[in-house]
Each structure stands twice: as structure tokens, then as C-alpha cells.
Amino acid sequence: MEFPEVELRLPGWVGALVDQKGRVFTAIEERMRFAIELSRANVEHRTGGPFGAAVFERDSGRVVGVGVNLVESGKCSIAHAEMVAIAVAQQALGSYDLGAKRLVRHELVTSTEPCAMCLGAIPWSGIRRVVCGARDEDARAIGFDEGSKPADWVEGLEKRGIIVMRDVLREQARQVLVKYKESGGVIYNAMPGDSPGR
């Protein structure tokens, strides 16, 4: 049996939003605004769910990978913004380990806290800091199932040497989630008992 190649493509508008090789974001808030803008544009262009993420060189603020939610367009349940951003960064740097000794430290900035799947991927990615906008409960409030996460997930990452920052521009990030729901965006993998699509 022959299997298809697995390929995920970022929407064309992403390239127009940022020149990945040259744009630098010095402040944490600038980096979060960028992640939120990715999530907002994904909703406005109807290319996926209301989530955006980017991987930055932690000290310089240079973008090394971007991601938006591609679950529906990619027909792939694992194509969350964080997973896509990590994969793009790893391919760009030629390493599955973004924490490798030969590399500078990297951080993941995500418009919404990671779901259970993305949380599990973070330690193995080599990311050394995670910066979050909206909270898990903000995504759940519009119907998304974020999976089973330990209540002490922040402490769990920090025990592994990964710094976590929460609530950076939370309200701006939350508004993208609300807009997505109000515009009729599909709530795929809805929480049990919810009807998909609303």
C-alpha cells in the first residue's frame, strides 16, 4: 500500500505578515502582539482556528518560526499553531532540538496557553521559555477541548528548566477567541456534549 506524503503549508498571507529572516521583536509584548496578529489573521482569512504562535531567539527577538492553526485546512488534528511553529523553527535551524548547545536559547510565544498535546511537545522541542496570552479556560469557554492537563503544568515545565509567562496581553488574545466563536468558526474537537461547529 502506498501512503501519501504528509505536508502542511502555511497560508500565503503569513509571508506578507513577516519576513522571518529579518524581523526582530525586542519586547515580550511585541512578540505577543505578533502571535495574536497571526491568530486574528487566521480567523479573518478563514484559513484555520483562532490560534497563532511563533518561535523567537530569546535574547535577540529574531523570529525563527511561525505557526497558525491548520487543523481543518491541513486535515490534521496535530496541526496546532504551537506544533507548526516548532516544526518550522526546527526545519529552519536544521535541528530537532531547539535547545542544542550550538544554538542560542529559544522561546515559544503563543496566543493561547498550550493544550495537552502541545504541552507534551514543549519539553522535547528544546524551547526554554513559553509565553502565553489567553488562558486555557478562555479556549474552553468558547467550546474547545484542551485535553487533560495537570493543574500544576506550569510548575512541571519549570522543573524541567522551562520558564513560563502567562497572561501577556490576555484580553487581546481572548478577544480573538470570542470573535472566532461569534463569526461561526468551527469548534473542532469540541468538548464532550458540545455540538461541533458552534
PDB file of C-alpha atoms in Angstrom:
ATOM      1  CA  MET A   1       0.000   0.000   0.000  1.00  0.00           C
ATOM      2  CA  GLU A   2       1.256   3.462  -0.851  1.00  0.00           C
ATOM      3  CA  PHE A   3       0.802   6.241   1.680  1.00  0.00           C
ATOM      4  CA  PRO A   4       0.526   9.945   0.881  1.00  0.00           C
ATOM      5  CA  GLU A   5       3.285  12.346   1.824  1.00  0.00           C
ATOM      6  CA  VAL A   6       2.450  14.467   4.838  1.00  0.00           C
ATOM      7  CA  GLU A   7       2.730  18.140   4.041  1.00  0.00           C
ATOM      8  CA  LEU A   8       1.427  21.184   5.865  1.00  0.00           C
ATOM      9  CA  ARG A   9       1.657  24.610   4.271  1.00  0.00           C
ATOM     10  CA  LEU A  10       1.295  27.951   5.974  1.00  0.00           C
ATOM     11  CA  PRO A  11      -1.265  30.195   4.271  1.00  0.00           C
ATOM     12  CA  GLY A  12       0.170  32.610   1.707  1.00  0.00           C
ATOM     13  CA  TRP A  13      -0.732  35.659   3.774  1.00  0.00           C
ATOM     14  CA  VAL A  14       1.747  34.624   6.503  1.00  0.00           C
ATOM     15  CA  GLY A  15       4.741  35.566   4.343  1.00  0.00           C
ATOM     16  CA  ALA A  16       3.301  39.031   3.787  1.00  0.00           C
ATOM     17  CA  LEU A  17       2.862  39.493   7.533  1.00  0.00           C
ATOM     18  CA  VAL A  18       6.504  38.949   8.401  1.00  0.00           C
ATOM     19  CA  ASP A  19       9.894  38.491   6.815  1.00  0.00           C
ATOM     20  CA  GLN A  20      11.024  35.610   9.045  1.00  0.00           C
ATOM     21  CA  LYS A  21      14.695  36.220   8.319  1.00  0.00           C
ATOM     22  CA  GLY A  22      14.803  39.872   9.220  1.00  0.00           C
ATOM     23  CA  ARG A  23      12.092  40.980  11.628  1.00  0.00           C
ATOM     24  CA  VAL A  24      13.112  41.473  15.251  1.00  0.00           C
ATOM     25  CA  PHE A  25      10.798  41.889  18.249  1.00  0.00           C
ATOM     26  CA  THR A  26      12.642  43.157  21.301  1.00  0.00           C
ATOM     27  CA  ALA A  27       9.870  43.356  23.917  1.00  0.00           C
ATOM     28  CA  ILE A  28       7.753  40.429  25.143  1.00  0.00           C
ATOM     29  CA  GLU A  29       4.585  42.441  24.415  1.00  0.00           C
ATOM     30  CA  GLU A  30       5.714  42.977  20.787  1.00  0.00           C
ATOM     31  CA  ARG A  31       6.224  39.247  20.401  1.00  0.00           C
ATOM     32  CA  MET A  32       2.796  38.535  21.841  1.00  0.00           C
ATOM     33  CA  ARG A  33       1.158  41.147  19.598  1.00  0.00           C
ATOM     34  CA  PHE A  34       2.673  39.299  16.665  1.00  0.00           C
ATOM     35  CA  ALA A  35       1.312  35.915  17.848  1.00  0.00           C
ATOM     36  CA  ILE A  36      -2.115  37.488  18.374  1.00  0.00           C
ATOM     37  CA  GLU A  37      -1.976  39.085  14.921  1.00  0.00           C
ATOM     38  CA  LEU A  38      -1.250  35.641  13.440  1.00  0.00           C
ATOM     39  CA  SER A  39      -4.311  34.233  15.238  1.00  0.00           C
ATOM     40  CA  ARG A  40      -6.500  37.169  14.176  1.00  0.00           C
ATOM     41  CA  ALA A  41      -5.404  36.964  10.539  1.00  0.00           C
ATOM     42  CA  ASN A  42      -6.038  33.202  10.509  1.00  0.00           C
ATOM     43  CA  VAL A  43      -9.627  33.909  11.559  1.00  0.00           C
ATOM     44  CA  GLU A  44     -10.110  36.815   9.135  1.00  0.00           C
ATOM     45  CA  HIS A  45      -8.698  34.842   6.183  1.00  0.00           C
ATOM     46  CA  ARG A  46     -10.699  31.765   7.244  1.00  0.00           C
ATOM     47  CA  THR A  47      -7.595  29.600   6.989  1.00  0.00           C
ATOM     48  CA  GLY A  48      -7.908  27.914  10.379  1.00  0.00           C
ATOM     49  CA  GLY A  49      -8.661  28.174  14.057  1.00  0.00           C
ATOM     50  CA  PRO A  50      -8.060  31.213  16.281  1.00  0.00           C
ATOM     51  CA  PHE A  51      -4.545  30.376  17.393  1.00  0.00           C
ATOM     52  CA  GLY A  52      -1.131  31.767  16.474  1.00  0.00           C
ATOM     53  CA  ALA A  53       2.388  31.118  17.724  1.00  0.00           C
ATOM     54  CA  ALA A  54       5.966  31.996  16.939  1.00  0.00           C
ATOM     55  CA  VAL A  55       9.400  30.792  17.986  1.00  0.00           C
ATOM     56  CA  PHE A  56      11.917  33.532  18.703  1.00  0.00           C
ATOM     57  CA  GLU A  57      15.563  33.711  19.611  1.00  0.00           C
ATOM     58  CA  ARG A  58      15.025  34.593  23.251  1.00  0.00           C
ATOM     59  CA  ASP A  59      17.679  37.270  23.577  1.00  0.00           C
ATOM     60  CA  SER A  60      17.646  38.895  20.127  1.00  0.00           C
ATOM     61  CA  GLY A  61      13.916  38.631  19.398  1.00  0.00           C
ATOM     62  CA  ARG A  62      14.527  37.327  15.883  1.00  0.00           C
ATOM     63  CA  VAL A  63      11.690  35.193  14.502  1.00  0.00           C
ATOM     64  CA  VAL A  64      12.812  31.693  13.540  1.00  0.00           C
ATOM     65  CA  GLY A  65       9.432  30.012  13.078  1.00  0.00           C
ATOM     66  CA  VAL A  66       5.769  30.925  12.861  1.00  0.00           C
ATOM     67  CA  GLY A  67       2.623  28.878  13.102  1.00  0.00           C
ATOM     68  CA  VAL A  68      -1.119  29.183  12.833  1.00  0.00           C
ATOM     69  CA  ASN A  69      -3.745  26.564  13.470  1.00  0.00           C
ATOM     70  CA  LEU A  70      -4.081  24.369  10.357  1.00  0.00           C
ATOM     71  CA  VAL A  71      -6.256  21.577  11.737  1.00  0.00           C
ATOM     72  CA  GLU A  72      -9.087  21.991   9.243  1.00  0.00           C
ATOM     73  CA  SER A  73      -7.184  23.223   6.196  1.00  0.00           C
ATOM     74  CA  GLY A  74      -4.469  20.599   6.711  1.00  0.00           C
ATOM     75  CA  LYS A  75      -6.923  17.852   7.643  1.00  0.00           C
ATOM     76  CA  CYS A  76      -4.589  17.093  10.528  1.00  0.00           C
ATOM     77  CA  SER A  77      -5.566  17.107  14.208  1.00  0.00           C
ATOM     78  CA  ILE A  78      -1.992  17.741  15.363  1.00  0.00           C
ATOM     79  CA  ALA A  79      -1.537  20.903  13.263  1.00  0.00           C
ATOM     80  CA  HIS A  80      -1.902  23.301  16.189  1.00  0.00           C
ATOM     81  CA  ALA A  81      -0.193  26.692  15.969  1.00  0.00           C
ATOM     82  CA  GLU A  82       2.474  25.757  18.533  1.00  0.00           C
ATOM     83  CA  MET A  83       3.293  22.465  16.808  1.00  0.00           C
ATOM     84  CA  VAL A  84       3.538  24.184  13.424  1.00  0.00           C
ATOM     85  CA  ALA A  85       5.746  26.999  14.783  1.00  0.00           C
ATOM     86  CA  ILE A  86       8.072  24.496  16.472  1.00  0.00           C
ATOM     87  CA  ALA A  87       8.289  22.365  13.311  1.00  0.00           C
ATOM     88  CA  VAL A  88       9.025  25.407  11.129  1.00  0.00           C
ATOM     89  CA  ALA A  89      11.741  26.586  13.549  1.00  0.00           C
ATOM     90  CA  GLN A  90      13.332  23.135  13.741  1.00  0.00           C
ATOM     91  CA  GLN A  91      13.402  22.816   9.958  1.00  0.00           C
ATOM     92  CA  ALA A  92      14.787  26.351   9.557  1.00  0.00           C
ATOM     93  CA  LEU A  93      17.576  25.658  12.071  1.00  0.00           C
ATOM     94  CA  GLY A  94      18.215  22.078  10.961  1.00  0.00           C
ATOM     95  CA  SER A  95      17.734  20.616  14.436  1.00  0.00           C
ATOM     96  CA  TYR A  96      15.006  18.687  16.232  1.00  0.00           C
ATOM     97  CA  ASP A  97      16.383  20.192  19.448  1.00  0.00           C
ATOM     98  CA  LEU A  98      15.950  23.957  19.738  1.00  0.00           C
ATOM     99  CA  GLY A  99      17.907  23.759  22.996  1.00  0.00           C
ATOM    100  CA  ALA A 100      21.010  22.208  21.407  1.00  0.00           C
ATOM    101  CA  LYS A 101      24.308  23.570  22.735  1.00  0.00           C
ATOM    102  CA  ARG A 102      25.277  25.003  19.352  1.00  0.00           C
ATOM    103  CA  LEU A 103      22.097  27.116  19.249  1.00  0.00           C
ATOM    104  CA  VAL A 104      21.010  30.218  21.130  1.00  0.00           C
ATOM    105  CA  ARG A 105      18.069  29.882  23.523  1.00  0.00           C
ATOM    106  CA  HIS A 106      14.596  29.890  22.009  1.00  0.00           C
ATOM    107  CA  GLU A 107      11.159  30.743  23.296  1.00  0.00           C
ATOM    108  CA  LEU A 108       7.643  29.933  22.140  1.00  0.00           C
ATOM    109  CA  VAL A 109       5.124  32.764  22.212  1.00  0.00           C
ATOM    110  CA  THR A 110       1.571  31.525  21.824  1.00  0.00           C
ATOM    111  CA  SER A 111      -1.706  33.417  21.654  1.00  0.00           C
ATOM    112  CA  THR A 112      -3.354  30.852  23.962  1.00  0.00           C
ATOM    113  CA  GLU A 113      -1.885  28.530  26.576  1.00  0.00           C
ATOM    114  CA  PRO A 114      -0.883  25.154  25.147  1.00  0.00           C
ATOM    115  CA  CYS A 115      -3.403  22.335  25.040  1.00  0.00           C
ATOM    116  CA  ALA A 116      -2.476  18.915  26.430  1.00  0.00           C
ATOM    117  CA  MET A 117      -0.815  17.823  23.169  1.00  0.00           C
ATOM    118  CA  CYS A 118       1.267  20.969  22.711  1.00  0.00           C
ATOM    119  CA  LEU A 119       2.191  20.950  26.390  1.00  0.00           C
ATOM    120  CA  GLY A 120       3.607  17.462  25.930  1.00  0.00           C
ATOM    121  CA  ALA A 121       5.681  18.516  22.910  1.00  0.00           C
ATOM    122  CA  ILE A 122       7.298  21.565  24.510  1.00  0.00           C
ATOM    123  CA  PRO A 123       9.945  19.820  26.678  1.00  0.00           C
ATOM    124  CA  TRP A 124      11.163  17.666  23.771  1.00  0.00           C
ATOM    125  CA  SER A 125      11.331  20.657  21.409  1.00  0.00           C
ATOM    126  CA  GLY A 126      14.175  22.316  23.313  1.00  0.00           C
ATOM    127  CA  ILE A 127      12.182  25.501  23.946  1.00  0.00           C
ATOM    128  CA  ARG A 128      13.486  27.274  27.082  1.00  0.00           C
ATOM    129  CA  ARG A 129      10.649  29.748  27.698  1.00  0.00           C
ATOM    130  CA  VAL A 130       6.912  29.725  26.926  1.00  0.00           C
ATOM    131  CA  VAL A 131       4.967  32.997  26.823  1.00  0.00           C
ATOM    132  CA  CYS A 132       1.159  32.708  26.827  1.00  0.00           C
ATOM    133  CA  GLY A 133      -1.634  35.166  26.050  1.00  0.00           C
ATOM    134  CA  ALA A 134      -5.149  33.813  26.617  1.00  0.00           C
ATOM    135  CA  ARG A 135      -5.660  31.125  29.234  1.00  0.00           C
ATOM    136  CA  ASP A 136      -6.755  27.532  28.843  1.00  0.00           C
ATOM    137  CA  GLU A 137     -10.133  28.457  30.336  1.00  0.00           C
ATOM    138  CA  ASP A 138     -10.622  31.146  27.661  1.00  0.00           C
ATOM    139  CA  ALA A 139     -10.364  28.494  24.927  1.00  0.00           C
ATOM    140  CA  ARG A 140     -12.620  26.132  26.874  1.00  0.00           C
ATOM    141  CA  ALA A 141     -15.158  28.947  27.354  1.00  0.00           C
ATOM    142  CA  ILE A 142     -15.856  29.012  23.601  1.00  0.00           C
ATOM    143  CA  GLY A 143     -16.065  25.205  23.426  1.00  0.00           C
ATOM    144  CA  PHE A 144     -12.585  23.912  22.612  1.00  0.00           C
ATOM    145  CA  ASP A 145     -11.443  20.747  24.371  1.00  0.00           C
ATOM    146  CA  GLU A 146      -7.932  21.484  25.616  1.00  0.00           C
ATOM    147  CA  GLY A 147      -7.403  17.939  26.870  1.00  0.00           C
ATOM    148  CA  SER A 148      -6.352  16.666  30.268  1.00  0.00           C
ATOM    149  CA  LYS A 149      -3.604  18.884  31.629  1.00  0.00           C
ATOM    150  CA  PRO A 150      -2.193  18.622  35.129  1.00  0.00           C
ATOM    151  CA  ALA A 151      -3.209  21.526  37.352  1.00  0.00           C
ATOM    152  CA  ASP A 152       0.476  22.143  38.060  1.00  0.00           C
ATOM    153  CA  TRP A 153       1.578  22.178  34.398  1.00  0.00           C
ATOM    154  CA  VAL A 154       3.462  25.455  34.851  1.00  0.00           C
ATOM    155  CA  GLU A 155       5.475  24.014  37.749  1.00  0.00           C
ATOM    156  CA  GLY A 156       6.056  20.867  35.707  1.00  0.00           C
ATOM    157  CA  LEU A 157       7.674  22.846  32.890  1.00  0.00           C
ATOM    158  CA  GLU A 158       9.648  24.996  35.311  1.00  0.00           C
ATOM    159  CA  LYS A 159      11.052  21.869  36.986  1.00  0.00           C
ATOM    160  CA  ARG A 160      12.425  20.980  33.562  1.00  0.00           C
ATOM    161  CA  GLY A 161      14.117  24.388  33.261  1.00  0.00           C
ATOM    162  CA  ILE A 162      11.448  25.952  31.043  1.00  0.00           C
ATOM    163  CA  ILE A 163      10.284  29.400  32.144  1.00  0.00           C
ATOM    164  CA  VAL A 164       6.549  30.101  31.768  1.00  0.00           C
ATOM    165  CA  MET A 165       4.995  33.560  31.473  1.00  0.00           C
ATOM    166  CA  ARG A 166       1.190  33.824  31.489  1.00  0.00           C
ATOM    167  CA  ASP A 167      -1.441  36.471  30.796  1.00  0.00           C
ATOM    168  CA  VAL A 168       0.688  38.595  28.442  1.00  0.00           C
ATOM    169  CA  LEU A 169      -1.939  40.710  26.634  1.00  0.00           C
ATOM    170  CA  ARG A 170      -4.507  38.124  27.731  1.00  0.00           C
ATOM    171  CA  GLU A 171      -7.574  40.219  26.958  1.00  0.00           C
ATOM    172  CA  GLN A 172      -6.435  40.981  23.405  1.00  0.00           C
ATOM    173  CA  ALA A 173      -5.784  37.289  22.808  1.00  0.00           C
ATOM    174  CA  ARG A 174      -9.109  36.298  24.379  1.00  0.00           C
ATOM    175  CA  GLN A 175     -10.983  38.679  22.078  1.00  0.00           C
ATOM    176  CA  VAL A 176      -9.743  36.743  19.034  1.00  0.00           C
ATOM    177  CA  LEU A 177     -11.242  33.568  20.502  1.00  0.00           C
ATOM    178  CA  VAL A 178     -14.559  35.340  21.134  1.00  0.00           C
ATOM    179  CA  LYS A 179     -14.602  36.811  17.615  1.00  0.00           C
ATOM    180  CA  TYR A 180     -13.984  33.365  16.139  1.00  0.00           C
ATOM    181  CA  LYS A 181     -16.904  31.878  18.045  1.00  0.00           C
ATOM    182  CA  GLU A 182     -19.208  34.795  17.194  1.00  0.00           C
ATOM    183  CA  SER A 183     -18.323  34.569  13.496  1.00  0.00           C
ATOM    184  CA  GLY A 184     -19.392  30.910  13.395  1.00  0.00           C
ATOM    185  CA  GLY A 185     -15.899  29.420  13.368  1.00  0.00           C
ATOM    186  CA  VAL A 186     -15.828  25.643  13.648  1.00  0.00           C
ATOM    187  CA  ILE A 187     -15.112  24.370  17.146  1.00  0.00           C
ATOM    188  CA  TYR A 188     -13.460  21.128  16.059  1.00  0.00           C
ATOM    189  CA  ASN A 189     -12.748  18.514  18.709  1.00  0.00           C
ATOM    190  CA  ALA A 190     -15.443  20.140  20.817  1.00  0.00           C
ATOM    191  CA  MET A 191     -15.702  19.269  24.468  1.00  0.00           C
ATOM    192  CA  PRO A 192     -17.913  16.208  25.062  1.00  0.00           C
ATOM    193  CA  GLY A 193     -21.594  17.131  24.780  1.00  0.00           C
ATOM    194  CA  ASP A 194     -20.973  20.201  22.595  1.00  0.00           C
ATOM    195  CA  SER A 195     -22.112  20.234  19.007  1.00  0.00           C
ATOM    196  CA  PRO A 196     -19.224  20.641  16.526  1.00  0.00           C
ATOM    197  CA  GLY A 197     -19.219  23.947  14.686  1.00  0.00           C
ATOM    198  CA  ARG A 198     -20.846  26.068  17.380  1.00  0.00           C
TER     199      ARG A 198
END
